[in-house]
Structure formats: C-alpha cells, structure tokens
mmCIF file of C-alpha atoms in Angstrom:
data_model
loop_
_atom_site.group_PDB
_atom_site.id
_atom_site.type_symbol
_atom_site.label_atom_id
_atom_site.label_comp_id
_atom_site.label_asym_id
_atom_site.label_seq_id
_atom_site.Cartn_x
_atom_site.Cartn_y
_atom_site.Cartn_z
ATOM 1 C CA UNK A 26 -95.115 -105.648 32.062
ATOM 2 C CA UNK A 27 -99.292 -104.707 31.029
ATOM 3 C CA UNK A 28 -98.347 -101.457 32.586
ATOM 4 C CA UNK A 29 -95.013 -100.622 31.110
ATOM 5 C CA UNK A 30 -97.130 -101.756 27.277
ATOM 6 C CA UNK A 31 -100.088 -99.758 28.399
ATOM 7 C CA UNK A 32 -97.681 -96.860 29.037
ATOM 8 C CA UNK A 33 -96.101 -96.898 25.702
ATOM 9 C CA UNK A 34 -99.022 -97.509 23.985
ATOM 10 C CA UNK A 35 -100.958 -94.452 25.204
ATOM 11 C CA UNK A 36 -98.524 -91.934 24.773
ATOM 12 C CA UNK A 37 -97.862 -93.697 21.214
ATOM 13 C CA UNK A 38 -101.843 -92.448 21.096
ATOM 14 C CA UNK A 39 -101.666 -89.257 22.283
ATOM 15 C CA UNK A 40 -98.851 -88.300 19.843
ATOM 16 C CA UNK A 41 -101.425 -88.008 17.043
ATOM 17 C CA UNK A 42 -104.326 -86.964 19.238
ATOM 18 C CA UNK A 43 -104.621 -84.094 16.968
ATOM 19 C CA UNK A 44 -105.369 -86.107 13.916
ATOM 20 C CA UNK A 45 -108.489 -88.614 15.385
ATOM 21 C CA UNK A 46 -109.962 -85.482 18.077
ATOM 22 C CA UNK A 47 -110.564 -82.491 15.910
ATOM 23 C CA UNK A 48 -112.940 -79.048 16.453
ATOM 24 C CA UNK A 49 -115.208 -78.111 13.460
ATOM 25 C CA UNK A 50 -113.019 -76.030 11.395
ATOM 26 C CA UNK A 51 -114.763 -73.373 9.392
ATOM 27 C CA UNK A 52 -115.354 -75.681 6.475
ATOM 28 C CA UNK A 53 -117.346 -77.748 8.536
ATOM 29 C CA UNK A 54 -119.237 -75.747 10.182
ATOM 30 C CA UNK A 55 -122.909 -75.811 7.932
ATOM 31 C CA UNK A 56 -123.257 -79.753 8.101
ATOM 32 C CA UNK A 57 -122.426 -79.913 12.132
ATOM 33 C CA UNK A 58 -125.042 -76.954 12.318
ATOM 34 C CA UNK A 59 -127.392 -78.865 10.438
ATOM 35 C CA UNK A 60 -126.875 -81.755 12.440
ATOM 36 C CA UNK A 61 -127.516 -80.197 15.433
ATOM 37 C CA UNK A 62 -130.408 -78.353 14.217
ATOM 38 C CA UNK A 63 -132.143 -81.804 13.354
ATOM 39 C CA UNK A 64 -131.855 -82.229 17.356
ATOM 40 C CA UNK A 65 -133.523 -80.022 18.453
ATOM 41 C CA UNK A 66 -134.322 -76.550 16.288
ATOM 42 C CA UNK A 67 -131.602 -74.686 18.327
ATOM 43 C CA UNK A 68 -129.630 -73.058 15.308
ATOM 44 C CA UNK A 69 -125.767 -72.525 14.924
ATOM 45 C CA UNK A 70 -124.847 -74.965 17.762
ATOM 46 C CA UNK A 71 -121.560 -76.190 16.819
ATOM 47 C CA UNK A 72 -120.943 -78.716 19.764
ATOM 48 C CA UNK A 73 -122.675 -79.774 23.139
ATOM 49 C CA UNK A 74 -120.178 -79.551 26.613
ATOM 50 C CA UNK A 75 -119.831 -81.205 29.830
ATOM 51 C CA UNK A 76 -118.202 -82.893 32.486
ATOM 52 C CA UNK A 77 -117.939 -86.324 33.648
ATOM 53 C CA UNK A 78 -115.739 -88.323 36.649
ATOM 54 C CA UNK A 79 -113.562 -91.244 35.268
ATOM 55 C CA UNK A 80 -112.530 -93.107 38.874
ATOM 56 C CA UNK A 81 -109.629 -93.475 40.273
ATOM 57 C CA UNK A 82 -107.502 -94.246 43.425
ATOM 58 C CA UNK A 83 -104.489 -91.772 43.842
ATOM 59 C CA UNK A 84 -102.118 -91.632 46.608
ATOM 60 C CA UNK A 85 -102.578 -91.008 50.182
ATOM 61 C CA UNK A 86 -101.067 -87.586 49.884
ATOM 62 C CA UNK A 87 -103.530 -86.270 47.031
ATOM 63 C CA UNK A 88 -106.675 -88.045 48.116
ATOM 64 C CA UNK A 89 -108.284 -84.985 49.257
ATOM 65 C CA UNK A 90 -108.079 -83.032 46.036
ATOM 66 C CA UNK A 91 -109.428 -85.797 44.035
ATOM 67 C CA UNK A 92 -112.507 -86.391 46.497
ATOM 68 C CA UNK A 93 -115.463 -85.427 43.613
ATOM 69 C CA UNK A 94 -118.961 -84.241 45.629
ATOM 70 C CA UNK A 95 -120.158 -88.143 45.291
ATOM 71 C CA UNK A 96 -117.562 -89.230 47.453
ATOM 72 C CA UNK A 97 -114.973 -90.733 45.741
ATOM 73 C CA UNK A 98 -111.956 -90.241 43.630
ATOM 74 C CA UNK A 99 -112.077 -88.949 40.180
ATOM 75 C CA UNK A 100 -110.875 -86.871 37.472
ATOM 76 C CA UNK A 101 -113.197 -84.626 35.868
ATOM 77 C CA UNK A 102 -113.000 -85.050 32.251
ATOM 78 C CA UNK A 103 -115.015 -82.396 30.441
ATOM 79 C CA UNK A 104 -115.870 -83.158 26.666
ATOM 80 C CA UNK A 105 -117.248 -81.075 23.469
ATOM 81 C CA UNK A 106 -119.225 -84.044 21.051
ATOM 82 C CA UNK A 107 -120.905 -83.402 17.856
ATOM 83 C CA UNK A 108 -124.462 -84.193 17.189
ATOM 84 C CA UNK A 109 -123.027 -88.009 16.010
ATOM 85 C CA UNK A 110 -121.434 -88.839 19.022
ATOM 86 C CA UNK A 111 -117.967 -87.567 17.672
ATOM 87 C CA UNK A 112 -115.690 -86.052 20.334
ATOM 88 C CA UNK A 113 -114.234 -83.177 19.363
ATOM 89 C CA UNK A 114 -112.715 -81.868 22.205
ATOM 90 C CA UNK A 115 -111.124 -83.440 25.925
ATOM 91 C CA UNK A 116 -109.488 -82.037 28.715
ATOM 92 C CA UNK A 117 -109.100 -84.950 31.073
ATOM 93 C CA UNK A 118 -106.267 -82.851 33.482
ATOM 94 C CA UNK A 119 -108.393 -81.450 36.541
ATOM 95 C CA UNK A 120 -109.485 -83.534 40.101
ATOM 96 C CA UNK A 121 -113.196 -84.307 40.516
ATOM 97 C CA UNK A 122 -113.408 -81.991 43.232
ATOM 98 C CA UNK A 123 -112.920 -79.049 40.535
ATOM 99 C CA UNK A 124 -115.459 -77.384 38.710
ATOM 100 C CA UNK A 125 -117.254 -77.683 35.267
ATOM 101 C CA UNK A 126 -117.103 -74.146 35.027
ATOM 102 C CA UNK A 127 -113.527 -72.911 36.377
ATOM 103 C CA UNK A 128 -112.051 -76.445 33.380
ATOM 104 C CA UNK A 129 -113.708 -74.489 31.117
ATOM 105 C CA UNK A 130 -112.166 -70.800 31.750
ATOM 106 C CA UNK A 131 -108.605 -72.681 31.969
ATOM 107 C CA UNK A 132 -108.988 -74.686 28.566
ATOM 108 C CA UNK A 133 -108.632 -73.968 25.027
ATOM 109 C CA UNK A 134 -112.075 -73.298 24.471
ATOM 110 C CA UNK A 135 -112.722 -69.659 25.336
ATOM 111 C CA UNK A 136 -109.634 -69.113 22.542
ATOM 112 C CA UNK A 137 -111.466 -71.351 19.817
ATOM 113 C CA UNK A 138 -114.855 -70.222 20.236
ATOM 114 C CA UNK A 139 -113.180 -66.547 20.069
ATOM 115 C CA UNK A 140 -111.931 -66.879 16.841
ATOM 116 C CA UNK A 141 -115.206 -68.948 15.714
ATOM 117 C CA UNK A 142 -117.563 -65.933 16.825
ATOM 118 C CA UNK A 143 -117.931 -63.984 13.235
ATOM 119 C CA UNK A 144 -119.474 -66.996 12.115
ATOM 120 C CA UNK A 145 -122.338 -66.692 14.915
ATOM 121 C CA UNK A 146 -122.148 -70.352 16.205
ATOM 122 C CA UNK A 147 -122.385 -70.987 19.693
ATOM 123 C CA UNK A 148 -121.846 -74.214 22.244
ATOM 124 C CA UNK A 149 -124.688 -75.395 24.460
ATOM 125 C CA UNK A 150 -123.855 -76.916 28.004
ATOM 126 C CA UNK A 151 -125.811 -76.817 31.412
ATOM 127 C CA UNK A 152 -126.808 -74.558 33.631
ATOM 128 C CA UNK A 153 -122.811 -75.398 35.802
ATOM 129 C CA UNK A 154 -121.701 -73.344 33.300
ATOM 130 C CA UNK A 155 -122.335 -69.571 32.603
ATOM 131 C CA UNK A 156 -124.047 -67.860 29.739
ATOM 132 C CA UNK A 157 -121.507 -66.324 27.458
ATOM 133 C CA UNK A 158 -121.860 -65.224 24.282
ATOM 134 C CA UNK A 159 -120.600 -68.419 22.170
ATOM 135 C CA UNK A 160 -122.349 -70.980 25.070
ATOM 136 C CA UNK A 161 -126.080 -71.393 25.173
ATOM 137 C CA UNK A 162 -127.153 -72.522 28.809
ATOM 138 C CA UNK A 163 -130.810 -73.113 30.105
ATOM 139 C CA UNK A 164 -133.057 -70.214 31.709
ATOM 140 C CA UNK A 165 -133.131 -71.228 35.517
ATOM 141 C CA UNK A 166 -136.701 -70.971 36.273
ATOM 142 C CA UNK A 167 -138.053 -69.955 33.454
ATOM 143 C CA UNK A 168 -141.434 -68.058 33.542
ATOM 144 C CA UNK A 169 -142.744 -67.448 30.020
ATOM 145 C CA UNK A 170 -143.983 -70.723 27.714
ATOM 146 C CA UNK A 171 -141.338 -69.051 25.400
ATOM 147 C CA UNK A 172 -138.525 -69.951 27.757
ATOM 148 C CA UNK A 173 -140.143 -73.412 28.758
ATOM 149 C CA UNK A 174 -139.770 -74.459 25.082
ATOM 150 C CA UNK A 175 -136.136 -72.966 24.839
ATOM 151 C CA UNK A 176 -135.318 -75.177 27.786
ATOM 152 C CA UNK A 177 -137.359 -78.148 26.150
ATOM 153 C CA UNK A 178 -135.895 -77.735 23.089
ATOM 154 C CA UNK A 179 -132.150 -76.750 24.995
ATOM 155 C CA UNK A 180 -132.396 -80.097 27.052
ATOM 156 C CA UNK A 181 -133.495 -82.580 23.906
ATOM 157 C CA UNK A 182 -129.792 -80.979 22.355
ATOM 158 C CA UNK A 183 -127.698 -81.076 25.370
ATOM 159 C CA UNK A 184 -128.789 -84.787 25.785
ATOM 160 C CA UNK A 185 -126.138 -85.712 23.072
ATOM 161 C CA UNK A 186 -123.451 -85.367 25.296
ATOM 162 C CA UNK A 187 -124.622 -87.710 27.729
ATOM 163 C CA UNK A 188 -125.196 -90.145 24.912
ATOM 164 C CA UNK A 189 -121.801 -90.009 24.160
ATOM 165 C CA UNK A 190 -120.613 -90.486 27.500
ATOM 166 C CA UNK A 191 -122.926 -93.385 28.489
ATOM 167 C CA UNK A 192 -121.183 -94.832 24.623
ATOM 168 C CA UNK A 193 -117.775 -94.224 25.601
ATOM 169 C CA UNK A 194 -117.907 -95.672 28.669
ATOM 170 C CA UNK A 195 -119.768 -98.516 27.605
ATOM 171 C CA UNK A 196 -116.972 -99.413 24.921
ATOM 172 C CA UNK A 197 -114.225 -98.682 27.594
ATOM 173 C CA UNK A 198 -115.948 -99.608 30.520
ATOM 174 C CA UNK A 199 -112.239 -98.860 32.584
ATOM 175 C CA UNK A 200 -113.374 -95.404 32.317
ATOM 176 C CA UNK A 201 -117.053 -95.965 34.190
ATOM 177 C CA UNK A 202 -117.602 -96.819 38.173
ATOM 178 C CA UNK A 203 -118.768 -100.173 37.129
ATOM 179 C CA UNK A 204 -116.000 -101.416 35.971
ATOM 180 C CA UNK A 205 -113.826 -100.748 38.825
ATOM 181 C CA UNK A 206 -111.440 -97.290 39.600
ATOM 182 C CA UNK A 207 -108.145 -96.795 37.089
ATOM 183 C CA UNK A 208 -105.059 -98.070 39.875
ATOM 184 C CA UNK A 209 -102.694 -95.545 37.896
ATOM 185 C CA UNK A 210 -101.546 -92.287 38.525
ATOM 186 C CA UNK A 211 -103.278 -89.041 37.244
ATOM 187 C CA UNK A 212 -101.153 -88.781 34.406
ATOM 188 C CA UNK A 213 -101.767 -92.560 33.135
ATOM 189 C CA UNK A 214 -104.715 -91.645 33.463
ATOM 190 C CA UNK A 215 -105.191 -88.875 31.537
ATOM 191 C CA UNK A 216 -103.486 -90.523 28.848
ATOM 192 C CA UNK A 217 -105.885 -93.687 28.950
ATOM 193 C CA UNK A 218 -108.969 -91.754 28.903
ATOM 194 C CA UNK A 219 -107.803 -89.508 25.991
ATOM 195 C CA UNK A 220 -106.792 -92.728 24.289
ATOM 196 C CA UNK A 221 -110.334 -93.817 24.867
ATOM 197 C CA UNK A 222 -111.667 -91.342 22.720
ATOM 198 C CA UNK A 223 -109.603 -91.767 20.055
ATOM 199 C CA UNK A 224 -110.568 -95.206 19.504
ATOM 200 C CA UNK A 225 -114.266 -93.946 20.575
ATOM 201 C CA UNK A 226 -113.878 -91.636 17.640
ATOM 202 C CA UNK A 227 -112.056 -94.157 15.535
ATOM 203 C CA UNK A 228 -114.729 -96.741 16.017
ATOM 204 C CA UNK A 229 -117.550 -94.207 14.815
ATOM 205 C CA UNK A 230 -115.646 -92.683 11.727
ATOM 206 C CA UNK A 231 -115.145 -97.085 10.762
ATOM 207 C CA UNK A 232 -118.583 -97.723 11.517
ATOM 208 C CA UNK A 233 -117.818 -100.570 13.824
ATOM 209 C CA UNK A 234 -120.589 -101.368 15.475
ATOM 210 C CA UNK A 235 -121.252 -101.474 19.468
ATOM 211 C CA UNK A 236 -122.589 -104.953 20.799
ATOM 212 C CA UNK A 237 -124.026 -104.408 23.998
ATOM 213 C CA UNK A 238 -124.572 -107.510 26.177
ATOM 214 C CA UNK A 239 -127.919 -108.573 27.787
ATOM 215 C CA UNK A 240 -127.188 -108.038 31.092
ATOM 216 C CA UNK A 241 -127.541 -105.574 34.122
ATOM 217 C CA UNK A 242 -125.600 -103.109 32.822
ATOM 218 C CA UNK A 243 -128.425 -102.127 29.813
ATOM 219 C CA UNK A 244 -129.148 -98.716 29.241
ATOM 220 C CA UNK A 245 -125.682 -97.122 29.995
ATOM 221 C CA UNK A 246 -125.385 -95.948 27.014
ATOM 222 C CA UNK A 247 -128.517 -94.008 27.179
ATOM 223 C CA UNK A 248 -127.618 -92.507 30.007
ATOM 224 C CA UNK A 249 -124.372 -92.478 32.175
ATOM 225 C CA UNK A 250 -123.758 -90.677 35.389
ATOM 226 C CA UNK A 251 -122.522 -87.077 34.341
ATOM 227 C CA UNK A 252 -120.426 -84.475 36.847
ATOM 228 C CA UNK A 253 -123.206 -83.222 38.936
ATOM 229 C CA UNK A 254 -122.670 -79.538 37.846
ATOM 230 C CA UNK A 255 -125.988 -77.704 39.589
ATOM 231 C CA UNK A 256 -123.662 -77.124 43.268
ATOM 232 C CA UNK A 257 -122.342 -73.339 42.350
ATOM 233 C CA UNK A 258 -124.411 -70.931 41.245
ATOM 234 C CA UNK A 259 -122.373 -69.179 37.969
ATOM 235 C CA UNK A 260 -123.422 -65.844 37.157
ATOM 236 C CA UNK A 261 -124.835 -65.216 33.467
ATOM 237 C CA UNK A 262 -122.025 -63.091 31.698
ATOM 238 C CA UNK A 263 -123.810 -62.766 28.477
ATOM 239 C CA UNK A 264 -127.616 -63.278 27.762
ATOM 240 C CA UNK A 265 -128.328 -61.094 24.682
ATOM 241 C CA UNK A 266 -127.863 -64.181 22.400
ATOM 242 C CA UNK A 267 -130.039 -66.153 24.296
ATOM 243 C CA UNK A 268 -132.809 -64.043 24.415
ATOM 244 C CA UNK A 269 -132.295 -63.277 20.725
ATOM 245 C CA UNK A 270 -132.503 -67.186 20.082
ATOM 246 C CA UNK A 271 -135.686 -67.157 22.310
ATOM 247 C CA UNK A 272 -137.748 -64.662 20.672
ATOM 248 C CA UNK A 273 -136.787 -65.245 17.488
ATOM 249 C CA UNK A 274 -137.558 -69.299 17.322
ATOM 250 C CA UNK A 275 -139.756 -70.211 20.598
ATOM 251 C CA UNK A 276 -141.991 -67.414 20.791
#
C-alpha cells in the first residue's frame, strides 16, 4: 500500500519538476553572480556541480553495474546548486559505477551552458570533471602562489555543493547511507530523489527551517560523503578562461 502511495505521489512530483528545479535564466543571472562572488571572489559563476551516491539494493541481475568504487550499490546523482543551497539542476538516471564526467557529457548541461556562453558565466566543479570553457575546475598541482589562491579561492566556492548535499540528505535522510539503502527499483528511485529536491528547494524558497537533532549524526550537513571523482584522469579541453580568471584576479 506505502509503496503503491509513494509511487503515485512521486510521479505526481515529478510532473511539475520544472516549476520548483529551475536553471538561472538570463534575468537572473547578475544576483546568482553576485552571490557567488560573495563566496569566494571567483566572478560569473552561475552554479557549482557534482556528484553524489544515493544507496540502493537492485536486483541480482544488475548488481554489478550499480557497484560504485566504495563498494556498494548506488546511483550517482549529479547536482548544479546555487550559492543558497537552491538546486537548480538533477540528473539522478546513471549507476554509481559511472562517471562524474561521462553524466555530464550525456546531460542537458553542455546544451544550457551553450546557449548561456555570450553572457561569459561559467560553472565550477572538481577536478573529475574537465576544463571547458563554461566549467571552472582546479589547477592539479599548481606551481605559482597565483594558482594556489585560484585553487583556495576555487575550493571555498565549490564547497557549496557539498553543503547542499550534506542539507538534503539531512532533511531526507532515505537518500544518505545512514539511513539505510532505498529497497526500490532504479526508477523509484530516481523519482524519490528528484522528489527530494523539490521539497529541498521548496523548504528553502518557504524558509522552513532545518532542526537538526543532538545526536551522532551532527555535522552532516557540513559535510556529506560526495562521489569520489579524483579515479580518472580527464583531460583539460579548454584552459584559456581559466588562466584569464587567474591572472586577472589572483595574481
């Protein structure tokens, strides 16, 4: 009966998914800018990216492809937040065992960023993913104090997204390794975790607040285990921005 509600109820949800998760549209571009400016003096970042495993137990006959690198069963869920926490993108369809990089080349992102590139804005995400030129990633190894404060600076913007996933998952705590894996199949639970964010993003815009027990579990909200993304080595398709953004505000 819970299931057949649950069912209902999330693809109820995901039927107007498109008016509680929304991308900056041009008009809003200057205030989310600003806002993630205040961060960490990286300009023109428009949203921060990553990955993260919600848990799960499929069937015997897929458990393989959902094995993520920490040994269990996941979907990788990669996210775009704004600088308040706001998700503004999800793509919850891909097995932990996949990539932060190859969700990203396969989502609608290289398309919306593309038509958002006259406008010079840019998203920032680790170094799993490659340097293109709307997608700010850290300098591996970097050599000059220029670079080291890029990365300083890079790293105290990125954080964001982890704060929103240590938030999320503290509201909906189905969706962390704490509270047990998801005993639905991939589909459910896609549409759960999108569902999550909704509300996640409902809660925020209504100001409700987030009452976090005393308790072991303190501090997941600061930080919450993300998909580890340093395995493949990516290769940098476009540094010019970078490198602009370097010498113009770190030197």
């Amino acid at each position: 009966m819970f299931s057949n509600v649950l069912s209902r109820v999330s693809s109820d949800l995901l039927k107007r998914m498109r008016s509680y998760i929304i991308f900056p549209q041009v008009e809003d571009l200057a205030p989310v800018k600003a806002d993630f400016y205040a961060l960490g003096h990286i300009p023109n970042i428009i949203g921060a990216i990553d990955g993260t495993h919600v848990a799960f137990v499929p069937t015997p006959r897929n458990e393989q492809v959902y094995r993520n690198c920490k040994s269990y069963h996941s979907m990788n869920v990669q996210m775009v937040c704004l600088a308040d926490q706001y998700i503004s993108h999800v793509n919850a369809k891909y097995p932990g065992s996949v990539h932060d990089a190859y969700i990203l080349r396969n989502s609608s992102i290289p398309h919306v960023m593309g038509q958002l590139q006259r406008h010079c804005v840019w998203l920032i995400g680790d170094s799993g993913y490659p340097s293109l030129s709307w997608l700010l990633t850290p300098v591996r190894n970097g050599r000059t104090r220029s670079e080291e404060r890029y990365n300083e600076a890079h790293g105290r913007t990125r954080h964001i997204i982890e704060r929103t996933f240590g938030l999320l998952k503290a509201r909906f705590r189905c969706l962390h390794l704490t509270g047990g894996s998801l005993y639905y199949s991939p589909k459910k639970v896609y549409q759960i975790t999108v569902a999550c964010c909704m509300l996640h993003n409902l809660a925020l815009r209504r100001q409700v607040p987030f009452l976090q027990e005393d308790g072991p579990d303190v501090g997941l909200v600061a930080a919450v285990e993300p998909v580890d993304s340093e395995e493949e080595d990516t290769e940098e398709e476009e540094i010019g921005n970078r490198n602009n953004i370097i010498m113009q505000y770190f030197q």
